[in-house]
PDB file of C-alpha atoms in Angstrom:
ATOM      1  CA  UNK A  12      46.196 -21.181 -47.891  1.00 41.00           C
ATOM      2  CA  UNK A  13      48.979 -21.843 -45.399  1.00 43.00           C
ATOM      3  CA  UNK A  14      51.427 -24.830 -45.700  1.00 36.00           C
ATOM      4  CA  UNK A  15      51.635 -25.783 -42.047  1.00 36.00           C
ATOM      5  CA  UNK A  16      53.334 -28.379 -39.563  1.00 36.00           C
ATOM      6  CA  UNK A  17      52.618 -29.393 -35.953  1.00 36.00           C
ATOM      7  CA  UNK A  18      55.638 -27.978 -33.566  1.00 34.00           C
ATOM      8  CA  UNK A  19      55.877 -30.267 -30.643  1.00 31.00           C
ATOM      9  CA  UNK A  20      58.298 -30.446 -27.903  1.00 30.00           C
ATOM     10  CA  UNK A  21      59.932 -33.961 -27.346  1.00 29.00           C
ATOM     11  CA  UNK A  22      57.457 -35.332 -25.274  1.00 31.00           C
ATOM     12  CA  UNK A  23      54.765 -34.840 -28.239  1.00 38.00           C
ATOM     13  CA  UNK A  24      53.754 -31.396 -27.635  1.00 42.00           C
ATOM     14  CA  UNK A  25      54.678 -27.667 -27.515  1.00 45.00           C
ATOM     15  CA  UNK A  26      55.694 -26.310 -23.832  1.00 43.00           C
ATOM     16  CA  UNK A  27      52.861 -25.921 -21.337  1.00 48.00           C
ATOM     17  CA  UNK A  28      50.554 -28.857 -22.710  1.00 50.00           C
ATOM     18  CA  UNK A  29      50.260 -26.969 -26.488  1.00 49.00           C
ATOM     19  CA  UNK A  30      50.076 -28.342 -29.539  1.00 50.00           C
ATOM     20  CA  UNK A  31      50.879 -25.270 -32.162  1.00 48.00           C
ATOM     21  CA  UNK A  32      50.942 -24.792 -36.112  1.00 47.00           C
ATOM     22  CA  UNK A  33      52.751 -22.454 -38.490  1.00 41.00           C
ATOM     23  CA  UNK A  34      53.756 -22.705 -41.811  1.00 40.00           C
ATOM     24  CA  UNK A  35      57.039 -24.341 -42.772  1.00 38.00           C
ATOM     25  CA  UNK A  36      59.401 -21.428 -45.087  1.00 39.00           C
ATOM     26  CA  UNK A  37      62.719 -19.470 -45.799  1.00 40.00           C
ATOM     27  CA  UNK A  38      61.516 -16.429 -46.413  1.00 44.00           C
ATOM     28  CA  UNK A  39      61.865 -14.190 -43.303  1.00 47.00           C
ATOM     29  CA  UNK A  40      59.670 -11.700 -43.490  1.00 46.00           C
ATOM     30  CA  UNK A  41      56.532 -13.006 -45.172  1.00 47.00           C
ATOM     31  CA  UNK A  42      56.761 -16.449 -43.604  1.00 45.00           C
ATOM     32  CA  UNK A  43      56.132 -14.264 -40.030  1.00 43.00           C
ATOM     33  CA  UNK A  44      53.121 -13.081 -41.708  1.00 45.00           C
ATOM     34  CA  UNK A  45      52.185 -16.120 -42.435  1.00 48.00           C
ATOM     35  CA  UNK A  46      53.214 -17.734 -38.874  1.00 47.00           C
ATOM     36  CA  UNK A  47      51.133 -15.033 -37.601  1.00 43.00           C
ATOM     37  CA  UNK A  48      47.988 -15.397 -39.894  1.00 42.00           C
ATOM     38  CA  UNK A  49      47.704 -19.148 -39.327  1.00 51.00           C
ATOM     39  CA  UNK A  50      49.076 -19.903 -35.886  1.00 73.00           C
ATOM     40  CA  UNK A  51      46.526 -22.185 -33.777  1.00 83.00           C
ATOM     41  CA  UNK A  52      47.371 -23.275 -30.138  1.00 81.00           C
ATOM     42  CA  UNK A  53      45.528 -26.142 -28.724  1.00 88.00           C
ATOM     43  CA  UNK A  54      46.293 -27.043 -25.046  1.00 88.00           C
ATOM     44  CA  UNK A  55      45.308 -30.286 -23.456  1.00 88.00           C
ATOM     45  CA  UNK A  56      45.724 -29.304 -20.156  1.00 91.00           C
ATOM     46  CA  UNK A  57      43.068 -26.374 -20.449  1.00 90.00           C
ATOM     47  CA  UNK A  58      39.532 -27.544 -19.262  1.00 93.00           C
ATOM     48  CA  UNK A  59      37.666 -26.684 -22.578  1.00 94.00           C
ATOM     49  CA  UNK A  60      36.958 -28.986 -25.426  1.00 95.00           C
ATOM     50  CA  UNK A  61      39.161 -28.491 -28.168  1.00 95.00           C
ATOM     51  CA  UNK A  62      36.784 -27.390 -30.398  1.00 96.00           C
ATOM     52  CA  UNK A  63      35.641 -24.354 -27.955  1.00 96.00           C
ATOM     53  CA  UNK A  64      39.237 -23.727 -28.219  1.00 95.00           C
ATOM     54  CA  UNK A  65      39.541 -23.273 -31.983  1.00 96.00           C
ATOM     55  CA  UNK A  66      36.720 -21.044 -31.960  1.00 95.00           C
ATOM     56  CA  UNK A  67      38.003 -18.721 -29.932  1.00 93.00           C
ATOM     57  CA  UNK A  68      41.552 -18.534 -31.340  1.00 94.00           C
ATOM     58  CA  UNK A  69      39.898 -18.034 -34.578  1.00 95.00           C
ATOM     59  CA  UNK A  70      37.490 -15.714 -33.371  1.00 92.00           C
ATOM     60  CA  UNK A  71      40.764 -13.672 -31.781  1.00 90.00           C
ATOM     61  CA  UNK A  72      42.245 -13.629 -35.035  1.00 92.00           C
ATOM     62  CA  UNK A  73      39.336 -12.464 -37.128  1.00 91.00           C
ATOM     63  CA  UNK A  74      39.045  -9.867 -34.257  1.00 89.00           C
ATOM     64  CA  UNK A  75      42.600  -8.597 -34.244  1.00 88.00           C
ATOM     65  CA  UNK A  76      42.570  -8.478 -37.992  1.00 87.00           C
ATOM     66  CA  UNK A  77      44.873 -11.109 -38.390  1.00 90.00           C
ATOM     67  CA  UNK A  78      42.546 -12.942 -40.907  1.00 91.00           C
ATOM     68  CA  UNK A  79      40.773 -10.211 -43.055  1.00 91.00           C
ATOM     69  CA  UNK A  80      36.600 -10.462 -44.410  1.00 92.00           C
ATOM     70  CA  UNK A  81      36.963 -13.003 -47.418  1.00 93.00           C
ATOM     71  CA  UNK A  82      39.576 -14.665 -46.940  1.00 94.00           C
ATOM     72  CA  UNK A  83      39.834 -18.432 -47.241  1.00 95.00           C
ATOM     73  CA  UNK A  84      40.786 -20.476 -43.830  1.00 94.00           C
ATOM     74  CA  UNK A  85      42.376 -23.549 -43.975  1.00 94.00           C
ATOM     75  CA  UNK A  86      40.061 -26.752 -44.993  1.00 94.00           C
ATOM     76  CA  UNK A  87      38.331 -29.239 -41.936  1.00 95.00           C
ATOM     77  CA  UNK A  88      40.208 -31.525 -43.290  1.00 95.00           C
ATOM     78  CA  UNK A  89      43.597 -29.604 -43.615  1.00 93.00           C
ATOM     79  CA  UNK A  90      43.049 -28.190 -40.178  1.00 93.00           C
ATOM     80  CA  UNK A  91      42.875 -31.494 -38.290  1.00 93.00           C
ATOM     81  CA  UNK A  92      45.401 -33.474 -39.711  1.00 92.00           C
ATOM     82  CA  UNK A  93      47.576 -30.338 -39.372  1.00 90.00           C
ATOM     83  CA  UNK A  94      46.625 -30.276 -35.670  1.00 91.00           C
ATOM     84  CA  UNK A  95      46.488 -33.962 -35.150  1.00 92.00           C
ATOM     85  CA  UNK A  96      42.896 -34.232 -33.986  1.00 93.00           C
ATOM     86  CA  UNK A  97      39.683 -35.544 -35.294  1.00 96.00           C
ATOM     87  CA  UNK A  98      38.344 -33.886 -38.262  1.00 96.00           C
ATOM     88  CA  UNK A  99      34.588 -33.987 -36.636  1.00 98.00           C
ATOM     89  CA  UNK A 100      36.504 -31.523 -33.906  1.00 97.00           C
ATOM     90  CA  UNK A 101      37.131 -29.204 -36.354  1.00 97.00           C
ATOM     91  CA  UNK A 102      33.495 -29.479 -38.427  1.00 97.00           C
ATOM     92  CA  UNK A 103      32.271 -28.670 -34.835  1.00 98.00           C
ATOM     93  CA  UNK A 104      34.273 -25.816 -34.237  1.00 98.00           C
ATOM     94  CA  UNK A 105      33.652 -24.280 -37.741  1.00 98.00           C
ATOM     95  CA  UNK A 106      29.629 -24.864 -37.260  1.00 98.00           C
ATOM     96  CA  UNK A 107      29.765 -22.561 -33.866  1.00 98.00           C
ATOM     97  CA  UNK A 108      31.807 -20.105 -35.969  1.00 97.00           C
ATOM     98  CA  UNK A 109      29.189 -20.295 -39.122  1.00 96.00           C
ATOM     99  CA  UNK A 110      26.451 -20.078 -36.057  1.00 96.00           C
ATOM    100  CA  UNK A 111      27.989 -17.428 -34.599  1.00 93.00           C
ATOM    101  CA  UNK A 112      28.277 -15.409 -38.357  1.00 92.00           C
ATOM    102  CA  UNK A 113      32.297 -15.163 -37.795  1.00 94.00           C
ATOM    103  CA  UNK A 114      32.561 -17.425 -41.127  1.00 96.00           C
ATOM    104  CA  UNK A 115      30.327 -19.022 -44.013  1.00 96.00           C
ATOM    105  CA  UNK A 116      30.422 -21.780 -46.362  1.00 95.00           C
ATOM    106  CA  UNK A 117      30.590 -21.486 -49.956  1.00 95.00           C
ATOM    107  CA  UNK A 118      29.586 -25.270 -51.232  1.00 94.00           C
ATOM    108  CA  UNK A 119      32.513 -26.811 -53.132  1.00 93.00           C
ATOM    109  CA  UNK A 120      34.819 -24.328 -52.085  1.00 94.00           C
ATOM    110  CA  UNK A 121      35.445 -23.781 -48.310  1.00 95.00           C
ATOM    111  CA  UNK A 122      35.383 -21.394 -45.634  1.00 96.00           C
ATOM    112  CA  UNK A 123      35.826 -17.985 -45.321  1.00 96.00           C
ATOM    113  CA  UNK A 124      35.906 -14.993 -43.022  1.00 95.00           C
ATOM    114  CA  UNK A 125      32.722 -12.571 -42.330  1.00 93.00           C
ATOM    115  CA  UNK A 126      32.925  -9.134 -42.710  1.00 89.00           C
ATOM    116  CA  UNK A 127      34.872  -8.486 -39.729  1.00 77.00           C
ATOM    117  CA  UNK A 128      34.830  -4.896 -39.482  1.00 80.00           C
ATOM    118  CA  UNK A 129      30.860  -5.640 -38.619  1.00 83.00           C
ATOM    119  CA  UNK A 130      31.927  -8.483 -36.302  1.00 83.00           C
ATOM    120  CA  UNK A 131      34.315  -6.272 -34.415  1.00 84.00           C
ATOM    121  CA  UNK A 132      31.366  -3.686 -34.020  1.00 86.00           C
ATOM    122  CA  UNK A 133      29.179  -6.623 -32.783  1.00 86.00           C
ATOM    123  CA  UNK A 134      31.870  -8.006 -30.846  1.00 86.00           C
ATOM    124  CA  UNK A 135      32.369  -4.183 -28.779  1.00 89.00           C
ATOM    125  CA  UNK A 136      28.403  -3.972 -28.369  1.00 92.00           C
ATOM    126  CA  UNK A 137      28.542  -7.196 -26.630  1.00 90.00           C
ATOM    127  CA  UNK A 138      32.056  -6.520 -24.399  1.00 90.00           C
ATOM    128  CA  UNK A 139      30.309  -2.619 -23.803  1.00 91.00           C
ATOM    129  CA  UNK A 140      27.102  -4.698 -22.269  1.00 94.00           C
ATOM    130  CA  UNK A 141      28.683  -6.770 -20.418  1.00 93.00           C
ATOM    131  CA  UNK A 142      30.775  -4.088 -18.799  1.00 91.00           C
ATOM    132  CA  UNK A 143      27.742  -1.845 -17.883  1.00 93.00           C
ATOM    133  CA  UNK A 144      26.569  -4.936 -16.493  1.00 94.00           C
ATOM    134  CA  UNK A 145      29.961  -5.959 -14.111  1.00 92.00           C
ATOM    135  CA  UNK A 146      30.021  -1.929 -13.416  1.00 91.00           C
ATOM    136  CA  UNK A 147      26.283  -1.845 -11.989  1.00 93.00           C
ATOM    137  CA  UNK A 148      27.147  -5.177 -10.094  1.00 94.00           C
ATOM    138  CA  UNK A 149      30.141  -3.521  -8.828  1.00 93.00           C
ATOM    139  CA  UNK A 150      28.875  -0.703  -7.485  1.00 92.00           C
ATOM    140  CA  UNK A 151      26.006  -2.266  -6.203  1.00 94.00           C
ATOM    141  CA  UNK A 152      28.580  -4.538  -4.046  1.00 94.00           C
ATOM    142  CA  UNK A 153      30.366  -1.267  -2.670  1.00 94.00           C
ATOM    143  CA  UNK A 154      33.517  -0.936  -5.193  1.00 93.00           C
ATOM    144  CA  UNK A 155      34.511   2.631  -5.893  1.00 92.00           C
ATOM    145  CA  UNK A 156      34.961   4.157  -9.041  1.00 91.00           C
ATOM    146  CA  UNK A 157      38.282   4.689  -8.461  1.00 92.00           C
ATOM    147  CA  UNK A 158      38.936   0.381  -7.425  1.00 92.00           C
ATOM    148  CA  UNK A 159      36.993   0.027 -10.586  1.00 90.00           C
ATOM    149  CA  UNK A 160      39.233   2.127 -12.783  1.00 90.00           C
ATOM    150  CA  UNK A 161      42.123   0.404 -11.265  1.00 91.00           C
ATOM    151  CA  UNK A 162      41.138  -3.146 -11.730  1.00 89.00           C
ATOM    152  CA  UNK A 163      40.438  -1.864 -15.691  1.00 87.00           C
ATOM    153  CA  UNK A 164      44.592  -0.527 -15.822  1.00 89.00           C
ATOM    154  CA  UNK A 165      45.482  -4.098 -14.288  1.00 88.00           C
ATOM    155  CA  UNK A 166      43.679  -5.865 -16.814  1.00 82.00           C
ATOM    156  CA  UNK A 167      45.579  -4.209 -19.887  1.00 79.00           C
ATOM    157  CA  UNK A 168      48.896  -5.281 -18.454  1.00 73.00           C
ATOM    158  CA  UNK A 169      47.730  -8.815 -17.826  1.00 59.00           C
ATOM    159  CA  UNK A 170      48.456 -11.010 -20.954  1.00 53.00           C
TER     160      UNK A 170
END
C-alpha cells in the first residue's frame, strides 16, 4: 500500500490543471518505484468526469505492468482523500474497473488487480479490431498504404 500526498502547484493544483499523487520517502531508488506504481493524475480542465479518468490511468498502469495481477490498490477511501475528491468518485471508478474485469473485490479486504497478462491479451484483441476496422475505413476513403503506414510511425512519436 502506498503512503501518498497530493502535489499541487500554488494555485491548488499541479501545472496544466492536474492534481497528482506519489508517495512521500527518502529512499531514492525504491521510493521511484513506488512514485511510479501509484502515481494518479486528475485534470480538471480535461472534458471527462473524473472518474472516467481514474479508470483509464489505472487501466494504463495495469496495462504497462506497472501494477502486477494480485496486487492490492489503494482503498476508495484512501484514494479520495488522497486525491481530494469524493469518495463516491472513486466507488464509481472502481465499479467500471470490476465491470470491465481489470480488478475484483475480496469482501473485507479490498481491491486488487486481474490477471493482467490476460487483460493485456484482451486489451490487443480489442486495439487489433479496431485497427482492421480504421484500416478498411481508410482505404475505403482513398488513403494509401503507404499514408497509412506513415500516420502509424507519427503516432509512436506522439506522447
Amino acid at each position: 500500500m502506498c503512503s501518498v500526498k497530493t502535489a499541487l502547484s500554488a494555485r491548488g493544483r499541479a501545472p496544466g490543471g492536474q492534481n497528482a499523487i506519489w508517495p512521500v520517502g527518502t529512499d531514492g531508488e525504491g521510493v521511484q518505484q513506488e512514485r511510479k506504481r501509484c502515481m494518479i493524475l486528475i485534470d480538471y480542465r480535461d472534458a471527462r468526469p473524473i472518474y472516467e479518468q481514474v479508470v483509464q490511468r489505472f487501466k494504463m498502469l495495469i496495462l504497462r505492468g506497472v501494477l502486477h495481477s494480485d496486487e492490492k490498490i489503494p482503498s476508495v477511501r484512501n484514494l479520495a482523500v488522497d486525491l481530494s475528491i469524493n469518495p463516491n468518485t472513486i466507488q464509481r471508478a472502481y465499479a467500471e474497473l470490476e465491470r470491465q474485469g481489470y480488478i475484483y473485490t475480496v469482501k473485507g479486504k479490498g481491491n486488487f488487480v486481474s490477471d493482467s497478462g490476460l487483460l493485456l491479451q484482451k486489451y490487443r484483441e480489442e486495439v487489433f479490431s479496431q485497427l482492421k476496422t480504421i484500416c478498411k475505413a481508410a482505404f475505403e476513403a482513398g488513403i494509401t498504404r503507404a499514408e497509412i503506414i506513415e500516420s502509424i510511425r507519427e503516432g509512436e512519436t506522439d506522447d
